[in-house]
């Protein structure tokens, strides 16, 4: 017969059956490997009582409990002696790492080590992501973002980004105050931290309610626009991607336009950042966006260049933007014709993308003044 092992046989840190139980000076028992790792990480409090420990705490073997576990193993060998799976091993590791991260007595070095290992564990393991979130480690990670230590900040942002991969965590992270930290990092963080912060915004904006929250947060959009203007290639790409995610929510489009983004996006598109064309493809849907685009000198040339040399998605959005602008301005119609766009559209009639073929046909009808039902 198989029996469930008593909870007292499990280490409070790893939650695994103890193989070498030892008593800490607080009176609580832990598996030697787990508590030693806790101490080696710089912790000087009991993981359970949080009471202070001596500088070199003694670990007294708990022979009685070890004997009980050993005797019980004869009755239930399946539970106590089976090899641990990789997932169980990872979960055991994560518990000790979380304990180090959340402990106020942990040094920055031990927190950094815990964050680095948790980032690796949470990258692909959904169960560990949920475990970290439920453990209260999010608050500790947010404190590390506020620490002013760039290395700690980068690792904690990476951990938060991994946690945000779980849909159930996205709203919770926003409720915990992550947006304030992200905006601060976008303003004054290191280049790597800024890029990760922008990526984290993109991940959070998958949830519709977060798009509204982020868009209305003071300086969130303006910080992204600023990063798009002055950032390096990675920063500009990630900020444009975040703006694209936010602009799928209609109310955010005016906010992005009002931040002076249109000329910056046009310049970015001209330098080869096609994600900027996609953002413009969303902004053109609002009146303010169309008005600002019509004021940018050379904008039509930029879009025509994308039509000739861009990716399928870039071509699709450029056709859409040109059609929207031509529907509102006779002057732009004349400029687009002079750039040879009608001929380009004819050449796209055999394109592999159905959306491009359709958008090219619509634009030709608009430029030539032919009703679509003709």
CSV table of C-alpha atoms in Angstrom, one decimal:
chain,number,residue,atom,x,y,z
A,1,UNK,CA,0.0,0.0,0.0
A,2,UNK,CA,1.1,3.6,-0.6
A,3,UNK,CA,0.6,6.3,2.0
A,4,UNK,CA,0.9,10.0,1.9
A,5,UNK,CA,4.0,11.1,3.8
A,6,UNK,CA,3.3,13.4,6.7
A,7,UNK,CA,3.9,17.1,6.0
A,8,UNK,CA,6.4,17.2,8.9
A,9,UNK,CA,8.7,15.1,6.8
A,10,UNK,CA,8.9,17.8,4.2
A,11,UNK,CA,11.4,20.7,4.3
A,12,UNK,CA,9.6,24.1,4.8
A,13,UNK,CA,11.9,25.6,2.1
A,14,UNK,CA,12.0,23.0,-0.7
A,15,UNK,CA,8.7,21.2,0.3
A,16,UNK,CA,10.6,17.9,-0.5
A,17,UNK,CA,11.0,14.9,1.8
A,18,UNK,CA,14.1,15.6,3.9
A,19,UNK,CA,17.1,13.4,3.5
A,20,UNK,CA,19.2,15.1,6.1
A,21,UNK,CA,17.0,17.0,8.6
A,22,UNK,CA,18.8,19.5,10.8
A,23,UNK,CA,17.5,21.8,13.6
A,24,UNK,CA,18.1,25.5,13.4
A,25,UNK,CA,18.6,27.5,16.6
A,26,UNK,CA,15.1,28.8,16.1
A,27,UNK,CA,13.9,25.3,16.9
A,28,UNK,CA,12.6,24.5,13.4
A,29,UNK,CA,13.8,21.7,11.2
A,30,UNK,CA,15.0,21.9,7.6
A,31,UNK,CA,16.7,19.8,5.1
A,32,UNK,CA,20.4,20.5,5.4
A,33,UNK,CA,20.9,21.3,1.7
A,34,UNK,CA,18.1,23.8,1.6
A,35,UNK,CA,18.9,25.7,4.9
A,36,UNK,CA,22.6,25.7,4.0
A,37,UNK,CA,21.8,27.4,0.7
A,38,UNK,CA,19.7,29.9,2.6
A,39,UNK,CA,22.5,30.7,4.9
A,40,UNK,CA,25.2,30.8,2.1
A,41,UNK,CA,23.0,33.3,0.3
A,42,UNK,CA,23.6,35.8,3.2
A,43,UNK,CA,20.4,35.3,5.1
A,44,UNK,CA,20.7,35.6,8.9
A,45,UNK,CA,17.0,35.1,9.8
A,46,UNK,CA,15.0,31.9,10.3
A,47,UNK,CA,12.9,31.3,7.1
A,48,UNK,CA,9.8,30.6,9.2
A,49,UNK,CA,10.0,32.9,12.3
A,50,UNK,CA,12.1,35.6,10.7
A,51,UNK,CA,14.0,35.9,14.0
A,52,UNK,CA,17.7,36.8,13.7
A,53,UNK,CA,20.3,34.0,13.6
A,54,UNK,CA,23.9,34.1,14.8
A,55,UNK,CA,26.7,34.9,12.3
A,56,UNK,CA,27.5,31.2,11.9
A,57,UNK,CA,24.3,29.3,12.9
A,58,UNK,CA,24.7,25.7,14.1
A,59,UNK,CA,22.8,23.0,12.2
A,60,UNK,CA,22.1,20.2,14.7
A,61,UNK,CA,21.2,16.8,13.1
A,62,UNK,CA,17.6,15.7,13.9
A,63,UNK,CA,18.3,12.0,14.3
A,64,UNK,CA,14.8,11.2,15.6
A,65,UNK,CA,13.1,12.7,12.5
A,66,UNK,CA,15.6,11.1,10.2
A,67,UNK,CA,14.9,7.7,11.7
A,68,UNK,CA,11.1,8.3,11.4
A,69,UNK,CA,11.5,9.2,7.7
A,70,UNK,CA,13.7,6.2,7.1
A,71,UNK,CA,11.3,3.8,8.8
A,72,UNK,CA,8.4,5.3,7.0
A,73,UNK,CA,10.2,4.8,3.7
A,74,UNK,CA,10.0,1.0,4.2
A,75,UNK,CA,6.2,1.3,4.2
A,76,UNK,CA,6.0,3.9,1.4
A,77,UNK,CA,9.1,3.5,-0.8
A,78,UNK,CA,7.4,4.8,-3.9
A,79,UNK,CA,6.9,8.3,-2.3
A,80,UNK,CA,10.1,8.7,-0.4
A,81,UNK,CA,12.8,7.2,-2.6
A,82,UNK,CA,11.6,7.8,-6.2
A,83,UNK,CA,14.0,10.0,-8.2
A,84,UNK,CA,12.9,13.6,-8.5
A,85,UNK,CA,11.8,14.7,-11.9
A,86,UNK,CA,13.5,17.7,-13.5
A,87,UNK,CA,10.3,19.8,-12.9
A,88,UNK,CA,10.3,18.8,-9.2
A,89,UNK,CA,14.0,19.7,-8.9
A,90,UNK,CA,13.4,23.1,-10.5
A,91,UNK,CA,10.4,23.8,-8.2
A,92,UNK,CA,12.6,22.9,-5.2
A,93,UNK,CA,15.3,25.3,-6.5
A,94,UNK,CA,12.8,28.1,-7.0
A,95,UNK,CA,11.5,27.9,-3.5
A,96,UNK,CA,14.9,28.5,-2.0
A,97,UNK,CA,15.6,31.3,-4.5
A,98,UNK,CA,12.3,33.0,-3.7
A,99,UNK,CA,13.1,32.8,0.0
A,100,UNK,CA,16.4,34.6,-0.6
A,101,UNK,CA,14.9,37.2,-2.8
A,102,UNK,CA,12.1,38.2,-0.4
A,103,UNK,CA,14.3,38.2,2.7
A,104,UNK,CA,15.1,41.7,3.9
A,105,UNK,CA,18.5,40.5,5.3
A,106,UNK,CA,19.7,39.2,1.9
A,107,UNK,CA,22.6,41.1,0.4
A,108,UNK,CA,22.4,42.6,-3.1
A,109,UNK,CA,24.8,39.9,-4.3
A,110,UNK,CA,22.6,37.1,-3.1
A,111,UNK,CA,19.5,38.8,-4.5
A,112,UNK,CA,21.2,39.1,-7.8
A,113,UNK,CA,22.1,35.5,-7.9
A,114,UNK,CA,18.5,34.5,-7.0
A,115,UNK,CA,17.1,36.8,-9.7
A,116,UNK,CA,19.4,35.4,-12.3
A,117,UNK,CA,18.5,31.9,-11.6
A,118,UNK,CA,14.8,32.6,-11.3
A,119,UNK,CA,14.9,34.4,-14.7
A,120,UNK,CA,16.3,31.1,-16.2
A,121,UNK,CA,13.7,28.9,-14.4
A,122,UNK,CA,10.7,31.1,-15.3
A,123,UNK,CA,11.6,31.6,-18.9
A,124,UNK,CA,9.9,28.4,-20.0
A,125,UNK,CA,8.2,26.9,-17.0
A,126,UNK,CA,4.6,28.1,-16.5
A,127,UNK,CA,4.2,26.3,-13.1
A,128,UNK,CA,7.2,28.1,-11.7
A,129,UNK,CA,6.0,31.4,-13.0
A,130,UNK,CA,2.8,30.9,-11.1
A,131,UNK,CA,4.6,29.8,-8.0
A,132,UNK,CA,6.9,32.9,-8.0
A,133,UNK,CA,3.8,35.1,-8.4
A,134,UNK,CA,1.9,33.5,-5.6
A,135,UNK,CA,4.9,33.6,-3.2
A,136,UNK,CA,5.0,37.4,-2.9
A,137,UNK,CA,8.2,37.7,-4.9
A,138,UNK,CA,6.7,40.3,-7.2
A,139,UNK,CA,6.9,42.9,-4.5
A,140,UNK,CA,10.6,42.0,-3.9
A,141,UNK,CA,11.3,42.3,-7.6
A,142,UNK,CA,9.6,45.7,-7.8
A,143,UNK,CA,11.8,46.8,-4.9
A,144,UNK,CA,14.9,45.7,-6.8
A,145,UNK,CA,13.7,47.8,-9.8
A,146,UNK,CA,13.6,50.8,-7.4
A,147,UNK,CA,17.0,50.0,-5.9
A,148,UNK,CA,19.1,52.2,-8.2
A,149,UNK,CA,21.4,49.2,-8.9
A,150,UNK,CA,21.4,48.8,-12.7
A,151,UNK,CA,22.3,45.1,-12.6
A,152,UNK,CA,19.6,44.3,-10.0
A,153,UNK,CA,17.2,46.5,-12.0
A,154,UNK,CA,17.9,44.6,-15.3
A,155,UNK,CA,17.5,41.1,-13.7
A,156,UNK,CA,14.3,42.1,-11.8
A,157,UNK,CA,12.8,43.6,-15.0
A,158,UNK,CA,13.6,40.4,-16.8
A,159,UNK,CA,11.9,38.3,-14.1
A,160,UNK,CA,8.8,40.5,-14.3
A,161,UNK,CA,8.8,40.2,-18.1
A,162,UNK,CA,8.8,36.4,-17.7
A,163,UNK,CA,6.0,36.5,-15.1
A,164,UNK,CA,4.0,38.6,-17.5
A,165,UNK,CA,3.9,35.8,-20.0
A,166,UNK,CA,1.1,34.3,-17.8
A,167,UNK,CA,-2.2,36.0,-18.8
A,168,UNK,CA,-3.4,35.7,-15.2
A,169,UNK,CA,-0.4,37.8,-14.1
A,170,UNK,CA,-0.8,40.7,-16.5
A,171,UNK,CA,-3.5,42.6,-14.6
A,172,UNK,CA,-2.0,41.7,-11.2
A,173,UNK,CA,1.3,43.2,-12.1
A,174,UNK,CA,-0.3,46.4,-13.1
A,175,UNK,CA,-2.3,46.5,-9.9
A,176,UNK,CA,1.0,45.9,-8.0
A,177,UNK,CA,2.4,49.2,-9.4
A,178,UNK,CA,4.7,47.9,-12.2
A,179,UNK,CA,3.7,50.8,-14.6
A,180,UNK,CA,5.2,53.4,-12.3
A,181,UNK,CA,8.5,51.5,-12.2
A,182,UNK,CA,8.5,51.0,-16.0
A,183,UNK,CA,8.0,54.7,-16.7
A,184,UNK,CA,10.8,55.6,-14.4
A,185,UNK,CA,13.1,53.1,-16.1
A,186,UNK,CA,12.1,54.4,-19.6
A,187,UNK,CA,13.2,57.9,-18.4
A,188,UNK,CA,16.5,57.2,-16.7
A,189,UNK,CA,17.4,53.5,-16.9
A,190,UNK,CA,20.3,51.9,-18.8
A,191,UNK,CA,19.8,51.1,-22.5
A,192,UNK,CA,19.2,47.4,-21.7
A,193,UNK,CA,16.8,48.2,-18.9
A,194,UNK,CA,14.9,50.6,-21.1
A,195,UNK,CA,14.5,48.0,-23.8
A,196,UNK,CA,13.3,45.4,-21.4
A,197,UNK,CA,10.9,47.9,-19.8
A,198,UNK,CA,9.4,48.7,-23.2
A,199,UNK,CA,9.0,45.0,-24.0
A,200,UNK,CA,7.3,44.5,-20.6
A,201,UNK,CA,4.8,47.2,-21.6
A,202,UNK,CA,4.1,45.3,-24.8
A,203,UNK,CA,3.5,42.1,-22.9
A,204,UNK,CA,1.1,43.8,-20.4
A,205,UNK,CA,-0.8,45.5,-23.2
A,206,UNK,CA,-2.0,42.2,-24.5
A,207,UNK,CA,-4.9,42.6,-22.0
A,208,UNK,CA,-7.4,45.1,-23.2
A,209,UNK,CA,-8.0,46.7,-19.7
A,210,UNK,CA,-4.2,47.2,-19.4
A,211,UNK,CA,-4.1,49.2,-22.7
A,212,UNK,CA,-6.4,51.8,-21.2
A,213,UNK,CA,-4.5,51.9,-17.9
A,214,UNK,CA,-1.1,52.2,-19.4
A,215,UNK,CA,-2.3,54.8,-22.0
A,216,UNK,CA,-3.8,57.0,-19.3
A,217,UNK,CA,-0.8,56.7,-16.9
A,218,UNK,CA,1.1,60.0,-16.8
A,219,UNK,CA,4.2,60.0,-19.0
A,220,UNK,CA,3.9,56.4,-20.1
A,221,UNK,CA,3.3,57.1,-23.8
A,222,UNK,CA,5.5,60.2,-23.9
A,223,UNK,CA,8.4,58.1,-22.4
A,224,UNK,CA,8.0,55.6,-25.2
A,225,UNK,CA,7.9,58.3,-27.8
A,226,UNK,CA,11.0,59.9,-26.3
A,227,UNK,CA,12.8,56.5,-26.4
A,228,UNK,CA,11.8,56.1,-30.0
A,229,UNK,CA,13.4,59.4,-30.8
A,230,UNK,CA,16.7,59.1,-29.0
A,231,UNK,CA,17.2,55.4,-28.3
A,232,UNK,CA,19.5,52.9,-29.9
A,233,UNK,CA,18.2,50.4,-32.5
A,234,UNK,CA,16.9,47.9,-29.9
A,235,UNK,CA,15.3,50.6,-27.8
A,236,UNK,CA,13.6,52.1,-30.8
A,237,UNK,CA,12.3,48.8,-32.0
A,238,UNK,CA,10.9,47.8,-28.6
A,239,UNK,CA,9.3,51.3,-28.0
A,240,UNK,CA,7.7,51.2,-31.5
A,241,UNK,CA,6.3,47.7,-30.7
A,242,UNK,CA,4.9,48.9,-27.4
A,243,UNK,CA,3.3,51.9,-29.1
A,244,UNK,CA,1.8,49.5,-31.7
A,245,UNK,CA,0.3,47.3,-28.9
A,246,UNK,CA,-1.2,50.4,-27.1
A,247,UNK,CA,-2.6,52.0,-30.3
A,248,UNK,CA,-4.8,49.0,-31.0
A,249,UNK,CA,-6.9,50.6,-28.3
A,250,UNK,CA,-8.6,53.6,-30.1
A,251,UNK,CA,-8.4,56.0,-27.2
A,252,UNK,CA,-4.6,55.8,-27.1
A,253,UNK,CA,-4.2,56.9,-30.7
A,254,UNK,CA,-4.9,60.6,-29.9
A,255,UNK,CA,-2.6,60.4,-26.9
A,256,UNK,CA,0.2,59.1,-29.0
A,257,UNK,CA,-0.4,61.8,-31.7
A,258,UNK,CA,-0.6,64.5,-29.1
A,259,UNK,CA,2.9,63.5,-27.9
A,260,UNK,CA,4.3,64.6,-31.2
A,261,UNK,CA,5.0,61.1,-32.3
A,262,UNK,CA,4.1,61.4,-36.0
A,263,UNK,CA,7.3,63.1,-37.3
A,264,UNK,CA,9.4,60.8,-35.1
A,265,UNK,CA,7.6,57.7,-36.5
A,266,UNK,CA,8.1,59.0,-40.1
A,267,UNK,CA,11.8,59.5,-39.5
A,268,UNK,CA,12.1,56.0,-37.9
A,269,UNK,CA,10.3,54.5,-40.9
A,270,UNK,CA,12.6,56.3,-43.2
A,271,UNK,CA,15.6,54.8,-41.4
A,272,UNK,CA,14.2,51.3,-42.0
A,273,UNK,CA,12.2,50.7,-38.8
A,274,UNK,CA,9.1,49.1,-40.4
A,275,UNK,CA,7.4,48.7,-37.1
A,276,UNK,CA,7.0,52.5,-37.2
A,277,UNK,CA,5.0,52.2,-40.4
A,278,UNK,CA,2.7,49.8,-38.6
A,279,UNK,CA,2.1,52.3,-35.8
A,280,UNK,CA,1.4,55.0,-38.4
A,281,UNK,CA,-1.1,52.5,-39.9
A,282,UNK,CA,-3.1,52.7,-36.6
A,283,UNK,CA,-2.7,56.4,-36.1
A,284,UNK,CA,-4.0,57.2,-39.6
A,285,UNK,CA,-7.4,55.9,-38.3
A,286,UNK,CA,-7.8,59.0,-36.2
A,287,UNK,CA,-8.4,62.5,-37.5
A,288,UNK,CA,-5.5,64.0,-35.6
A,289,UNK,CA,-3.1,61.3,-37.0
A,290,UNK,CA,-4.1,62.1,-40.6
A,291,UNK,CA,-3.7,65.8,-40.1
A,292,UNK,CA,-0.3,65.4,-38.6
A,293,UNK,CA,0.9,63.0,-41.4
A,294,UNK,CA,-0.3,65.5,-44.1
A,295,UNK,CA,2.0,68.1,-42.5
A,296,UNK,CA,5.2,66.0,-42.6
A,297,UNK,CA,7.3,66.9,-45.7
A,298,UNK,CA,8.5,63.8,-47.6
A,299,UNK,CA,6.1,61.4,-45.9
A,300,UNK,CA,4.7,60.1,-49.2
A,301,UNK,CA,8.2,59.4,-50.4
A,302,UNK,CA,8.9,57.4,-47.3
A,303,UNK,CA,5.8,55.3,-47.9
A,304,UNK,CA,6.6,54.8,-51.6
A,305,UNK,CA,10.0,53.6,-50.7
A,306,UNK,CA,8.4,51.0,-48.4
A,307,UNK,CA,6.1,49.9,-51.3
A,308,UNK,CA,9.2,49.3,-53.4
A,309,UNK,CA,11.5,47.7,-50.9
A,310,UNK,CA,9.6,46.8,-47.7
A,311,UNK,CA,8.3,43.6,-46.2
A,312,UNK,CA,4.8,42.3,-46.9
A,313,UNK,CA,3.5,43.8,-43.8
A,314,UNK,CA,5.2,47.1,-44.5
A,315,UNK,CA,3.7,47.2,-48.0
A,316,UNK,CA,0.2,46.4,-46.6
A,317,UNK,CA,0.3,49.2,-44.1
A,318,UNK,CA,1.8,51.7,-46.5
A,319,UNK,CA,-1.0,51.1,-49.0
A,320,UNK,CA,-3.6,51.5,-46.3
A,321,UNK,CA,-2.1,54.8,-45.0
A,322,UNK,CA,-1.8,56.2,-48.5
A,323,UNK,CA,-5.5,55.3,-49.2
A,324,UNK,CA,-6.6,57.0,-46.0
A,325,UNK,CA,-4.7,60.1,-46.7
A,326,UNK,CA,-5.8,60.3,-50.4
A,327,UNK,CA,-9.4,60.0,-49.3
A,328,UNK,CA,-9.0,63.3,-47.4
A,329,UNK,CA,-6.7,65.4,-49.6
A,330,UNK,CA,-6.7,66.1,-53.3
A,331,UNK,CA,-3.1,67.5,-52.9
A,332,UNK,CA,-1.9,64.1,-51.6
A,333,UNK,CA,-3.6,62.3,-54.4
A,334,UNK,CA,-1.6,64.4,-56.9
A,335,UNK,CA,1.6,63.8,-55.0
A,336,UNK,CA,1.0,60.1,-54.8
A,337,UNK,CA,0.3,59.9,-58.5
A,338,UNK,CA,3.6,61.8,-59.3
A,339,UNK,CA,5.5,59.2,-57.3
A,340,UNK,CA,4.2,56.5,-59.7
A,341,UNK,CA,2.1,54.7,-57.1
A,342,UNK,CA,-0.6,53.7,-59.7
A,343,UNK,CA,2.0,51.7,-61.6
A,344,UNK,CA,3.4,50.2,-58.4
A,345,UNK,CA,-0.2,49.1,-57.4
A,346,UNK,CA,-0.6,47.4,-60.8
A,347,UNK,CA,2.5,45.5,-60.1
A,348,UNK,CA,1.1,44.3,-56.8
A,349,UNK,CA,-2.0,42.7,-58.4
A,350,UNK,CA,-0.2,39.3,-58.4
A,351,UNK,CA,1.2,39.6,-54.9
A,352,UNK,CA,1.1,36.5,-52.7
A,353,UNK,CA,-0.7,38.4,-50.0
A,354,UNK,CA,-4.5,38.8,-50.4
A,355,UNK,CA,-4.5,41.9,-48.2
A,356,UNK,CA,-1.9,43.6,-50.3
A,357,UNK,CA,-3.8,42.8,-53.5
A,358,UNK,CA,-7.0,44.2,-52.0
A,359,UNK,CA,-5.4,47.3,-50.6
A,360,UNK,CA,-3.6,48.0,-53.9
A,361,UNK,CA,-6.9,47.7,-55.8
A,362,UNK,CA,-8.6,50.1,-53.4
A,363,UNK,CA,-5.8,52.6,-53.7
A,364,UNK,CA,-5.9,52.5,-57.5
A,365,UNK,CA,-9.6,53.2,-57.5
A,366,UNK,CA,-9.1,56.1,-55.1
A,367,UNK,CA,-6.3,57.6,-57.2
A,368,UNK,CA,-8.2,57.3,-60.5
A,369,UNK,CA,-11.6,58.2,-59.0
A,370,UNK,CA,-13.1,54.9,-60.0
A,371,UNK,CA,-16.0,53.7,-57.8
A,372,UNK,CA,-15.1,50.3,-56.2
A,373,UNK,CA,-18.2,48.6,-57.7
A,374,UNK,CA,-17.0,49.4,-61.2
